[in-house]
JSON list of C-alpha atoms in Angstrom, two decimals:
[
{"chain": "A", "resi": 1, "resn": "MET", "atom": "CA", "xyz": [1.21, -16.81, -0.13]},
{"chain": "A", "resi": 2, "resn": "THR", "atom": "CA", "xyz": [1.04, -19.72, -3.11]},
{"chain": "A", "resi": 3, "resn": "GLN", "atom": "CA", "xyz": [1.25, -22.38, -0.65]},
{"chain": "A", "resi": 4, "resn": "GLU", "atom": "CA", "xyz": [-0.92, -21.55, 2.26]},
{"chain": "A", "resi": 5, "resn": "MET", "atom": "CA", "xyz": [-4.55, -20.02, -0.65]},
{"chain": "A", "resi": 6, "resn": "GLY", "atom": "CA", "xyz": [-3.54, -23.22, -2.85]},
{"chain": "A", "resi": 7, "resn": "ILE", "atom": "CA", "xyz": [-2.59, -21.69, -5.15]},
{"chain": "A", "resi": 8, "resn": "ASP", "atom": "CA", "xyz": [-1.01, -22.36, -8.55]},
{"chain": "A", "resi": 9, "resn": "PRO", "atom": "CA", "xyz": [1.00, -19.64, -9.19]},
{"chain": "A", "resi": 10, "resn": "ASP", "atom": "CA", "xyz": [1.70, -21.24, -13.09]},
{"chain": "A", "resi": 11, "resn": "THR", "atom": "CA", "xyz": [-2.26, -21.45, -13.26]},
{"chain": "A", "resi": 12, "resn": "MET", "atom": "CA", "xyz": [-4.07, -18.55, -11.65]},
{"chain": "A", "resi": 13, "resn": "ASP", "atom": "CA", "xyz": [-5.06, -15.67, -14.11]},
{"chain": "A", "resi": 14, "resn": "VAL", "atom": "CA", "xyz": [-2.05, -12.56, -12.12]},
{"chain": "A", "resi": 15, "resn": "HIS", "atom": "CA", "xyz": [0.07, -10.92, -14.78]},
{"chain": "A", "resi": 16, "resn": "PHE", "atom": "CA", "xyz": [3.40, -8.81, -13.57]},
{"chain": "A", "resi": 17, "resn": "ILE", "atom": "CA", "xyz": [5.26, -6.38, -15.95]},
{"chain": "A", "resi": 18, "resn": "ASN", "atom": "CA", "xyz": [9.25, -7.46, -14.86]},
{"chain": "A", "resi": 19, "resn": "GLY", "atom": "CA", "xyz": [10.57, -3.67, -13.01]},
{"chain": "A", "resi": 20, "resn": "VAL", "atom": "CA", "xyz": [9.81, -0.59, -13.57]},
{"chain": "A", "resi": 21, "resn": "VAL", "atom": "CA", "xyz": [9.37, 0.92, -16.97]},
{"chain": "A", "resi": 22, "resn": "LYS", "atom": "CA", "xyz": [7.90, 4.42, -17.69]},
{"chain": "A", "resi": 23, "resn": "ILE", "atom": "CA", "xyz": [3.78, 4.53, -18.33]},
{"chain": "A", "resi": 24, "resn": "SER", "atom": "CA", "xyz": [4.35, 6.95, -20.80]},
{"chain": "A", "resi": 25, "resn": "GLU", "atom": "CA", "xyz": [6.13, 5.40, -23.10]},
{"chain": "A", "resi": 26, "resn": "ASN", "atom": "CA", "xyz": [4.81, 1.47, -22.78]},
{"chain": "A", "resi": 27, "resn": "VAL", "atom": "CA", "xyz": [0.74, 2.41, -22.45]},
{"chain": "A", "resi": 28, "resn": "ALA", "atom": "CA", "xyz": [0.74, 0.89, -26.98]},
{"chain": "A", "resi": 29, "resn": "ASN", "atom": "CA", "xyz": [3.18, -2.02, -25.67]},
{"chain": "A", "resi": 30, "resn": "ILE", "atom": "CA", "xyz": [0.61, -3.07, -22.91]},
{"chain": "A", "resi": 31, "resn": "GLU", "atom": "CA", "xyz": [-3.07, -3.04, -24.75]},
{"chain": "A", "resi": 32, "resn": "ALA", "atom": "CA", "xyz": [-1.54, -4.88, -27.56]},
{"chain": "A", "resi": 33, "resn": "GLU", "atom": "CA", "xyz": [-0.29, -8.02, -24.90]},
{"chain": "A", "resi": 34, "resn": "VAL", "atom": "CA", "xyz": [-3.98, -7.68, -23.14]},
{"chain": "A", "resi": 35, "resn": "ALA", "atom": "CA", "xyz": [-5.49, -7.70, -26.74]},
{"chain": "A", "resi": 36, "resn": "ALA", "atom": "CA", "xyz": [-2.64, -10.76, -27.33]},
{"chain": "A", "resi": 37, "resn": "LYS", "atom": "CA", "xyz": [-3.60, -12.34, -24.80]},
{"chain": "A", "resi": 38, "resn": "LYS", "atom": "CA", "xyz": [-7.82, -11.40, -24.16]},
{"chain": "A", "resi": 39, "resn": "LEU", "atom": "CA", "xyz": [-7.01, -10.27, -21.13]},
{"chain": "A", "resi": 40, "resn": "GLN", "atom": "CA", "xyz": [-10.27, -8.85, -19.83]},
{"chain": "A", "resi": 41, "resn": "PRO", "atom": "CA", "xyz": [-8.45, -7.06, -16.51]},
{"chain": "A", "resi": 42, "resn": "THR", "atom": "CA", "xyz": [-10.87, -6.10, -13.93]},
{"chain": "A", "resi": 43, "resn": "LEU", "atom": "CA", "xyz": [-8.01, -4.60, -11.62]},
{"chain": "A", "resi": 44, "resn": "VAL", "atom": "CA", "xyz": [-4.43, -3.50, -11.91]},
{"chain": "A", "resi": 45, "resn": "ILE", "atom": "CA", "xyz": [-1.62, -2.96, -8.86]},
{"chain": "A", "resi": 46, "resn": "VAL", "atom": "CA", "xyz": [0.27, -0.03, -9.61]},
{"chain": "A", "resi": 47, "resn": "ASP", "atom": "CA", "xyz": [3.63, -0.79, -6.60]},
{"chain": "A", "resi": 48, "resn": "THR", "atom": "CA", "xyz": [3.88, 1.77, -6.06]},
{"chain": "A", "resi": 49, "resn": "VAL", "atom": "CA", "xyz": [2.67, 5.44, -7.05]},
{"chain": "A", "resi": 50, "resn": "ALA", "atom": "CA", "xyz": [6.80, 6.85, -6.02]},
{"chain": "A", "resi": 51, "resn": "ALA", "atom": "CA", "xyz": [8.35, 4.13, -8.32]},
{"chain": "A", "resi": 52, "resn": "TYR", "atom": "CA", "xyz": [6.57, 5.49, -11.21]},
{"chain": "A", "resi": 53, "resn": "PHE", "atom": "CA", "xyz": [6.75, 9.13, -11.47]},
{"chain": "A", "resi": 54, "resn": "GLU", "atom": "CA", "xyz": [8.39, 9.50, -14.47]},
{"chain": "A", "resi": 55, "resn": "GLY", "atom": "CA", "xyz": [8.49, 13.95, -13.08]},
{"chain": "A", "resi": 56, "resn": "ASP", "atom": "CA", "xyz": [11.62, 15.30, -10.69]},
{"chain": "A", "resi": 57, "resn": "ASP", "atom": "CA", "xyz": [9.35, 17.31, -8.12]},
{"chain": "A", "resi": 58, "resn": "ASP", "atom": "CA", "xyz": [6.65, 14.53, -5.80]},
{"chain": "A", "resi": 59, "resn": "ASN", "atom": "CA", "xyz": [4.90, 17.98, -3.91]},
{"chain": "A", "resi": 60, "resn": "ASP", "atom": "CA", "xyz": [4.25, 19.85, -7.19]},
{"chain": "A", "resi": 61, "resn": "ASN", "atom": "CA", "xyz": [0.75, 20.04, -8.21]},
{"chain": "A", "resi": 62, "resn": "VAL", "atom": "CA", "xyz": [1.04, 20.05, -11.78]},
{"chain": "A", "resi": 63, "resn": "GLN", "atom": "CA", "xyz": [3.75, 16.98, -12.33]},
{"chain": "A", "resi": 64, "resn": "MET", "atom": "CA", "xyz": [0.92, 14.59, -9.46]},
{"chain": "A", "resi": 65, "resn": "GLY", "atom": "CA", "xyz": [-2.19, 15.59, -11.02]},
{"chain": "A", "resi": 66, "resn": "ASN", "atom": "CA", "xyz": [-0.51, 14.63, -14.61]},
{"chain": "A", "resi": 67, "resn": "HIS", "atom": "CA", "xyz": [0.99, 10.96, -12.65]},
{"chain": "A", "resi": 68, "resn": "ALA", "atom": "CA", "xyz": [-2.54, 10.95, -11.45]},
{"chain": "A", "resi": 69, "resn": "ARG", "atom": "CA", "xyz": [-4.27, 10.94, -14.75]},
{"chain": "A", "resi": 70, "resn": "LEU", "atom": "CA", "xyz": [-1.71, 8.63, -16.40]},
{"chain": "A", "resi": 71, "resn": "LEU", "atom": "CA", "xyz": [-3.02, 5.99, -13.60]},
{"chain": "A", "resi": 72, "resn": "ARG", "atom": "CA", "xyz": [-6.28, 6.88, -14.45]},
{"chain": "A", "resi": 73, "resn": "SER", "atom": "CA", "xyz": [-5.88, 5.96, -18.36]},
{"chain": "A", "resi": 74, "resn": "MET", "atom": "CA", "xyz": [-4.80, 1.96, -17.59]},
{"chain": "A", "resi": 75, "resn": "THR", "atom": "CA", "xyz": [-9.17, 2.18, -15.88]},
{"chain": "A", "resi": 76, "resn": "ASN", "atom": "CA", "xyz": [-9.67, 2.65, -20.66]},
{"chain": "A", "resi": 77, "resn": "LEU", "atom": "CA", "xyz": [-8.26, -1.25, -21.21]},
{"chain": "A", "resi": 78, "resn": "PRO", "atom": "CA", "xyz": [-10.97, -3.77, -21.88]},
{"chain": "A", "resi": 79, "resn": "GLY", "atom": "CA", "xyz": [-12.78, -5.07, -18.80]},
{"chain": "A", "resi": 80, "resn": "GLY", "atom": "CA", "xyz": [-13.02, -1.69, -17.66]},
{"chain": "A", "resi": 81, "resn": "PRO", "atom": "CA", "xyz": [-10.78, -2.59, -15.07]},
{"chain": "A", "resi": 82, "resn": "CYS", "atom": "CA", "xyz": [-9.84, -0.21, -10.90]},
{"chain": "A", "resi": 83, "resn": "VAL", "atom": "CA", "xyz": [-6.24, 0.90, -10.24]},
{"chain": "A", "resi": 84, "resn": "LEU", "atom": "CA", "xyz": [-4.67, 0.67, -7.44]},
{"chain": "A", "resi": 85, "resn": "ALA", "atom": "CA", "xyz": [-1.76, 2.49, -6.81]},
{"chain": "A", "resi": 86, "resn": "LEU", "atom": "CA", "xyz": [0.54, 1.56, -3.25]},
{"chain": "A", "resi": 87, "resn": "ALA", "atom": "CA", "xyz": [1.53, 5.04, -1.82]},
{"chain": "A", "resi": 88, "resn": "HIS", "atom": "CA", "xyz": [3.52, 6.36, 1.20]},
{"chain": "A", "resi": 89, "resn": "PRO", "atom": "CA", "xyz": [2.89, 8.48, 3.82]},
{"chain": "A", "resi": 90, "resn": "THR", "atom": "CA", "xyz": [4.80, 11.08, 4.81]},
{"chain": "A", "resi": 91, "resn": "LYS", "atom": "CA", "xyz": [7.06, 9.75, 7.57]},
{"chain": "A", "resi": 92, "resn": "ARG", "atom": "CA", "xyz": [5.25, 9.34, 10.72]},
{"chain": "A", "resi": 93, "resn": "ALA", "atom": "CA", "xyz": [2.31, 10.88, 9.28]},
{"chain": "A", "resi": 94, "resn": "ALA", "atom": "CA", "xyz": [-0.26, 10.65, 12.33]},
{"chain": "A", "resi": 95, "resn": "ASP", "atom": "CA", "xyz": [-3.36, 7.40, 11.81]},
{"chain": "A", "resi": 96, "resn": "ASP", "atom": "CA", "xyz": [-5.41, 10.38, 10.67]},
{"chain": "A", "resi": 97, "resn": "ASP", "atom": "CA", "xyz": [-3.95, 11.89, 8.02]},
{"chain": "A", "resi": 98, "resn": "LEU", "atom": "CA", "xyz": [-2.45, 8.97, 6.05]},
{"chain": "A", "resi": 99, "resn": "ILE", "atom": "CA", "xyz": [-2.94, 9.76, 2.70]},
{"chain": "A", "resi": 100, "resn": "PRO", "atom": "CA", "xyz": [-0.45, 9.86, -0.41]},
{"chain": "A", "resi": 101, "resn": "LYS", "atom": "CA", "xyz": [2.76, 11.77, 0.26]},
{"chain": "A", "resi": 102, "resn": "GLY", "atom": "CA", "xyz": [3.61, 14.70, -1.80]},
{"chain": "A", "resi": 103, "resn": "GLY", "atom": "CA", "xyz": [1.44, 17.05, -4.05]},
{"chain": "A", "resi": 104, "resn": "GLY", "atom": "CA", "xyz": [-2.56, 17.50, -3.38]},
{"chain": "A", "resi": 105, "resn": "ALA", "atom": "CA", "xyz": [-3.11, 16.73, -6.60]},
{"chain": "A", "resi": 106, "resn": "PHE", "atom": "CA", "xyz": [-2.65, 13.14, -7.57]},
{"chain": "A", "resi": 107, "resn": "LEU", "atom": "CA", "xyz": [-5.28, 13.11, -4.51]},
{"chain": "A", "resi": 108, "resn": "ASN", "atom": "CA", "xyz": [-7.62, 14.84, -6.07]},
{"chain": "A", "resi": 109, "resn": "GLU", "atom": "CA", "xyz": [-7.57, 13.49, -8.99]},
{"chain": "A", "resi": 110, "resn": "VAL", "atom": "CA", "xyz": [-7.74, 9.73, -8.27]},
{"chain": "A", "resi": 111, "resn": "ASP", "atom": "CA", "xyz": [-11.57, 8.57, -7.01]},
{"chain": "A", "resi": 112, "resn": "GLY", "atom": "CA", "xyz": [-10.47, 7.56, -2.86]},
{"chain": "A", "resi": 113, "resn": "ASN", "atom": "CA", "xyz": [-7.97, 6.50, -0.28]},
{"chain": "A", "resi": 114, "resn": "VAL", "atom": "CA", "xyz": [-7.49, 3.28, 1.27]},
{"chain": "A", "resi": 115, "resn": "ALA", "atom": "CA", "xyz": [-5.84, 3.90, 4.09]},
{"chain": "A", "resi": 116, "resn": "LEU", "atom": "CA", "xyz": [-3.28, 0.63, 6.03]},
{"chain": "A", "resi": 117, "resn": "ARG", "atom": "CA", "xyz": [-3.32, 0.57, 9.82]},
{"chain": "A", "resi": 118, "resn": "ARG", "atom": "CA", "xyz": [-1.71, -1.72, 11.89]},
{"chain": "A", "resi": 119, "resn": "ASN", "atom": "CA", "xyz": [-1.62, -2.65, 15.30]},
{"chain": "A", "resi": 120, "resn": "GLY", "atom": "CA", "xyz": [0.25, -5.93, 16.09]},
{"chain": "A", "resi": 121, "resn": "GLN", "atom": "CA", "xyz": [-0.80, -8.35, 14.36]},
{"chain": "A", "resi": 122, "resn": "VAL", "atom": "CA", "xyz": [-3.82, -6.53, 12.65]},
{"chain": "A", "resi": 123, "resn": "ILE", "atom": "CA", "xyz": [-3.77, -4.50, 9.18]},
{"chain": "A", "resi": 124, "resn": "ALA", "atom": "CA", "xyz": [-7.05, -2.48, 9.03]},
{"chain": "A", "resi": 125, "resn": "PHE", "atom": "CA", "xyz": [-8.79, -1.54, 5.58]},
{"chain": "A", "resi": 126, "resn": "GLU", "atom": "CA", "xyz": [-10.44, 2.14, 5.32]},
{"chain": "A", "resi": 127, "resn": "ALA", "atom": "CA", "xyz": [-11.65, 4.61, 3.45]},
{"chain": "A", "resi": 128, "resn": "LEU", "atom": "CA", "xyz": [-9.30, 7.88, 4.72]},
{"chain": "A", "resi": 129, "resn": "GLY", "atom": "CA", "xyz": [-9.73, 11.34, 3.03]},
{"chain": "A", "resi": 130, "resn": "LYS", "atom": "CA", "xyz": [-11.63, 10.87, -0.51]},
{"chain": "A", "resi": 131, "resn": "PHE", "atom": "CA", "xyz": [-13.40, 8.35, -1.45]},
{"chain": "A", "resi": 132, "resn": "ARG", "atom": "CA", "xyz": [-16.29, 8.52, -4.31]},
{"chain": "A", "resi": 133, "resn": "GLY", "atom": "CA", "xyz": [-18.57, 5.90, -3.16]},
{"chain": "A", "resi": 134, "resn": "PRO", "atom": "CA", "xyz": [-20.54, 4.04, -0.74]},
{"chain": "A", "resi": 135, "resn": "SER", "atom": "CA", "xyz": [-18.60, 4.16, 2.62]},
{"chain": "A", "resi": 136, "resn": "PHE", "atom": "CA", "xyz": [-17.70, 1.28, 4.31]},
{"chain": "A", "resi": 137, "resn": "GLU", "atom": "CA", "xyz": [-16.42, -0.45, 8.12]},
{"chain": "A", "resi": 138, "resn": "PRO", "atom": "CA", "xyz": [-13.37, -0.90, 8.51]},
{"chain": "A", "resi": 139, "resn": "VAL", "atom": "CA", "xyz": [-11.46, -4.07, 6.76]},
{"chain": "A", "resi": 140, "resn": "HIS", "atom": "CA", "xyz": [-9.73, -6.75, 8.89]},
{"chain": "A", "resi": 141, "resn": "PHE", "atom": "CA", "xyz": [-6.58, -8.47, 8.27]},
{"chain": "A", "resi": 142, "resn": "GLU", "atom": "CA", "xyz": [-4.42, -10.45, 10.72]},
{"chain": "A", "resi": 143, "resn": "LEU", "atom": "CA", "xyz": [-0.25, -11.34, 9.29]},
{"chain": "A", "resi": 144, "resn": "VAL", "atom": "CA", "xyz": [0.37, -14.87, 9.78]},
{"chain": "A", "resi": 145, "resn": "THR", "atom": "CA", "xyz": [3.32, -15.99, 9.78]},
{"chain": "A", "resi": 146, "resn": "VAL", "atom": "CA", "xyz": [4.69, -18.84, 7.43]},
{"chain": "A", "resi": 147, "resn": "GLN", "atom": "CA", "xyz": [7.58, -20.42, 5.69]},
{"chain": "A", "resi": 148, "resn": "HIS", "atom": "CA", "xyz": [7.20, -20.99, 2.37]},
{"chain": "A", "resi": 149, "resn": "PRO", "atom": "CA", "xyz": [9.43, -24.85, 1.52]},
{"chain": "A", "resi": 150, "resn": "LYS", "atom": "CA", "xyz": [10.68, -23.10, -1.76]},
{"chain": "A", "resi": 151, "resn": "LEU", "atom": "CA", "xyz": [12.17, -19.93, -0.66]},
{"chain": "A", "resi": 152, "resn": "ARG", "atom": "CA", "xyz": [15.73, -19.94, -0.77]},
{"chain": "A", "resi": 153, "resn": "ASP", "atom": "CA", "xyz": [18.45, -17.50, -0.80]},
{"chain": "A", "resi": 154, "resn": "THR", "atom": "CA", "xyz": [21.63, -17.31, -2.56]},
{"chain": "A", "resi": 155, "resn": "LYS", "atom": "CA", "xyz": [23.48, -19.79, -0.72]},
{"chain": "A", "resi": 156, "resn": "GLY", "atom": "CA", "xyz": [20.48, -22.34, -0.31]},
{"chain": "A", "resi": 157, "resn": "ALA", "atom": "CA", "xyz": [19.33, -21.53, 2.82]},
{"chain": "A", "resi": 158, "resn": "PRO", "atom": "CA", "xyz": [15.81, -21.64, 3.72]},
{"chain": "A", "resi": 159, "resn": "SER", "atom": "CA", "xyz": [14.96, -17.83, 3.60]},
{"chain": "A", "resi": 160, "resn": "ARG", "atom": "CA", "xyz": [13.47, -15.74, 6.45]},
{"chain": "A", "resi": 161, "resn": "PRO", "atom": "CA", "xyz": [9.48, -16.31, 7.56]},
{"chain": "A", "resi": 162, "resn": "SER", "atom": "CA", "xyz": [6.90, -14.08, 5.52]},
{"chain": "A", "resi": 163, "resn": "LEU", "atom": "CA", "xyz": [4.03, -12.30, 6.26]},
{"chain": "A", "resi": 164, "resn": "ARG", "atom": "CA", "xyz": [0.49, -12.68, 4.71]},
{"chain": "A", "resi": 165, "resn": "CYS", "atom": "CA", "xyz": [-2.41, -11.22, 5.18]},
{"chain": "A", "resi": 166, "resn": "ARG", "atom": "CA", "xyz": [-6.03, -13.19, 5.99]},
{"chain": "A", "resi": 167, "resn": "SER", "atom": "CA", "xyz": [-9.55, -11.79, 5.93]},
{"chain": "A", "resi": 168, "resn": "ARG", "atom": "CA", "xyz": [-10.64, -11.57, 9.67]},
{"chain": "A", "resi": 169, "resn": "ILE", "atom": "CA", "xyz": [-14.51, -9.95, 8.28]},
{"chain": "A", "resi": 170, "resn": "SER", "atom": "CA", "xyz": [-14.89, -11.86, 4.20]},
{"chain": "A", "resi": 171, "resn": "ALA", "atom": "CA", "xyz": [-18.44, -10.56, 4.30]},
{"chain": "A", "resi": 172, "resn": "LEU", "atom": "CA", "xyz": [-17.33, -6.59, 4.15]},
{"chain": "A", "resi": 173, "resn": "TRP", "atom": "CA", "xyz": [-14.32, -6.64, 1.95]},
{"chain": "A", "resi": 174, "resn": "SER", "atom": "CA", "xyz": [-16.84, -8.38, -1.00]},
{"chain": "A", "resi": 175, "resn": "VAL", "atom": "CA", "xyz": [-18.59, -5.58, -0.48]},
{"chain": "A", "resi": 176, "resn": "SER", "atom": "CA", "xyz": [-15.96, -2.83, -0.66]},
{"chain": "A", "resi": 177, "resn": "GLY", "atom": "CA", "xyz": [-14.83, -4.97, -3.45]},
{"chain": "A", "resi": 178, "resn": "ARG", "atom": "CA", "xyz": [-17.53, -4.71, -5.15]},
{"chain": "A", "resi": 179, "resn": "THR", "atom": "CA", "xyz": [-17.60, -1.18, -4.58]},
{"chain": "A", "resi": 180, "resn": "SER", "atom": "CA", "xyz": [-14.22, -0.36, -6.27]},
{"chain": "A", "resi": 181, "resn": "VAL", "atom": "CA", "xyz": [-14.58, -2.05, -9.72]},
{"chain": "A", "resi": 182, "resn": "THR", "atom": "CA", "xyz": [-18.75, -0.69, -9.70]},
{"chain": "A", "resi": 183, "resn": "ARG", "atom": "CA", "xyz": [-18.15, 2.82, -7.66]},
{"chain": "A", "resi": 184, "resn": "THR", "atom": "CA", "xyz": [-13.95, 3.65, -7.82]},
{"chain": "A", "resi": 185, "resn": "ARG", "atom": "CA", "xyz": [-11.68, 3.62, -11.03]},
{"chain": "A", "resi": 186, "resn": "CYS", "atom": "CA", "xyz": [-8.87, 4.51, -9.40]},
{"chain": "A", "resi": 187, "resn": "CYS", "atom": "CA", "xyz": [-7.53, 4.63, -6.46]},
{"chain": "A", "resi": 188, "resn": "ALA", "atom": "CA", "xyz": [-4.82, 5.34, -4.00]},
{"chain": "A", "resi": 189, "resn": "LEU", "atom": "CA", "xyz": [-3.67, 3.10, -0.98]},
{"chain": "A", "resi": 190, "resn": "SER", "atom": "CA", "xyz": [-1.84, 4.57, 1.03]},
{"chain": "A", "resi": 191, "resn": "ILE", "atom": "CA", "xyz": [0.30, 2.87, 3.31]},
{"chain": "A", "resi": 192, "resn": "SER", "atom": "CA", "xyz": [1.89, 3.72, 7.11]},
{"chain": "A", "resi": 193, "resn": "THR", "atom": "CA", "xyz": [5.05, 1.08, 8.06]},
{"chain": "A", "resi": 194, "resn": "PRO", "atom": "CA", "xyz": [7.06, 1.52, 10.77]},
{"chain": "A", "resi": 195, "resn": "GLN", "atom": "CA", "xyz": [9.04, 4.25, 11.76]},
{"chain": "A", "resi": 196, "resn": "GLU", "atom": "CA", "xyz": [12.73, 4.73, 10.38]},
{"chain": "A", "resi": 197, "resn": "PRO", "atom": "CA", "xyz": [15.99, 3.78, 12.28]},
{"chain": "A", "resi": 198, "resn": "PRO", "atom": "CA", "xyz": [17.50, 7.22, 13.24]},
{"chain": "A", "resi": 199, "resn": "ARG", "atom": "CA", "xyz": [20.08, 8.40, 10.95]},
{"chain": "A", "resi": 200, "resn": "ARG", "atom": "CA", "xyz": [23.45, 9.10, 11.48]},
{"chain": "A", "resi": 201, "resn": "GLY", "atom": "CA", "xyz": [23.90, 11.40, 13.96]},
{"chain": "A", "resi": 202, "resn": "GLU", "atom": "CA", "xyz": [20.24, 11.39, 15.73]},
{"chain": "A", "resi": 203, "resn": "ALA", "atom": "CA", "xyz": [21.33, 8.62, 17.67]},
{"chain": "A", "resi": 204, "resn": "ALA", "atom": "CA", "xyz": [23.60, 10.60, 19.74]},
{"chain": "A", "resi": 205, "resn": "ARG", "atom": "CA", "xyz": [22.11, 14.01, 19.35]},
{"chain": "A", "resi": 206, "resn": "ASN", "atom": "CA", "xyz": [18.74, 11.64, 21.30]},
{"chain": "A", "resi": 207, "resn": "GLU", "atom": "CA", "xyz": [20.85, 9.96, 23.67]},
{"chain": "A", "resi": 208, "resn": "ARG", "atom": "CA", "xyz": [21.85, 13.63, 25.30]},
{"chain": "A", "resi": 209, "resn": "GLN", "atom": "CA", "xyz": [18.44, 15.00, 25.45]},
{"chain": "A", "resi": 210, "resn": "PRO", "atom": "CA", "xyz": [16.90, 14.02, 28.28]},
{"chain": "A", "resi": 211, "resn": "ARG", "atom": "CA", "xyz": [13.40, 11.79, 26.98]},
{"chain": "A", "resi": 212, "resn": "VAL", "atom": "CA", "xyz": [9.80, 13.17, 27.88]},
{"chain": "A", "resi": 213, "resn": "PRO", "atom": "CA", "xyz": [7.28, 10.79, 28.90]},
{"chain": "A", "resi": 214, "resn": "ASP", "atom": "CA", "xyz": [4.27, 10.36, 27.02]},
{"chain": "A", "resi": 215, "resn": "ARG", "atom": "CA", "xyz": [0.61, 10.96, 28.94]},
{"chain": "A", "resi": 216, "resn": "ALA", "atom": "CA", "xyz": [0.11, 7.42, 29.56]},
{"chain": "A", "resi": 217, "resn": "GLU", "atom": "CA", "xyz": [3.59, 7.60, 31.40]},
{"chain": "A", "resi": 218, "resn": "ALA", "atom": "CA", "xyz": [3.04, 10.64, 33.44]},
{"chain": "A", "resi": 219, "resn": "GLY", "atom": "CA", "xyz": [-0.27, 9.32, 34.01]},
{"chain": "A", "resi": 220, "resn": "ALA", "atom": "CA", "xyz": [1.03, 6.89, 36.24]},
{"chain": "A", "resi": 221, "resn": "ALA", "atom": "CA", "xyz": [3.66, 8.21, 37.44]},
{"chain": "A", "resi": 222, "resn": "LYS", "atom": "CA", "xyz": [1.42, 10.28, 39.25]},
{"chain": "A", "resi": 223, "resn": "ALA", "atom": "CA", "xyz": [-0.75, 7.49, 40.24]},
{"chain": "A", "resi": 224, "resn": "ASP", "atom": "CA", "xyz": [2.70, 5.52, 41.70]},
{"chain": "A", "resi": 225, "resn": "PRO", "atom": "CA", "xyz": [5.05, 8.45, 42.86]},
{"chain": "A", "resi": 226, "resn": "ARG", "atom": "CA", "xyz": [7.30, 5.17, 43.42]},
{"chain": "A", "resi": 227, "resn": "GLY", "atom": "CA", "xyz": [7.57, 5.01, 40.05]},
{"chain": "A", "resi": 228, "resn": "ALA", "atom": "CA", "xyz": [10.29, 7.08, 39.87]}
]
C-alpha cells in the first residue's frame, strides 16, 4: 500500500500498539502516549474484536456489552476519535447476516455495523443491521494485486503478492467517512471471509455423500436434458 499510494511509513501520522494488550489495563498508558506526542487522533482501529476480548465467553451478553463499552471509552481521547472495531461474522453467514458474531449486546452498544462483501475482485462497503446516522449508498473497492520489492520472507526470497483495496467511488467514501466521524462514534466492521476448508473427517464424509445441485444447476439440467 505504501508503494502503490506513495506513502512514506516513517512520516505518516499513524501510530501502532505492538501485539495484543488488555485495553482495560492500558487505558492510562494510551492516554499518556497520546498526550506526550500531542496527538489528536480522528480514528482508532481495533484489530480485532475477538483478539482484544477480555472475557471467556463471547456469547455472553454481559461480557460482550462490557467489551463494547470498553472500546467506546477510547472515543474520549483528545480529538474525539471514531473507534472502528474489526469483527468477523459467524461462519458461513449469509450476505444479509454479516453482523459481529457473539452476544447481541455488542451490536446494541455500538453505533453501527458496516459490512464488507466480496464479489470477485470487488468489495462492497455498506451499513447493515444497525447504523446511527444518515444512510449512504454502498461504497465499492477494487482489489489490486501488488508486489513490494522490500517485502521478503525469512530466506530472503520475494514475498507472495499482496492485495490492497482501491476506492472506485471516492465521493461516496468521503460522505460516509464524514458521517462516521460526526454521527457515529463507535462502529463495528463485519468482514466476510472465504469459507474454511472442511476439518479432518468432514472431507471423507462429504465424498461419500452425493452432491445436491443448486437451483441454477437444476434449472439448466431441465432446460437441456443432454447435460445429464
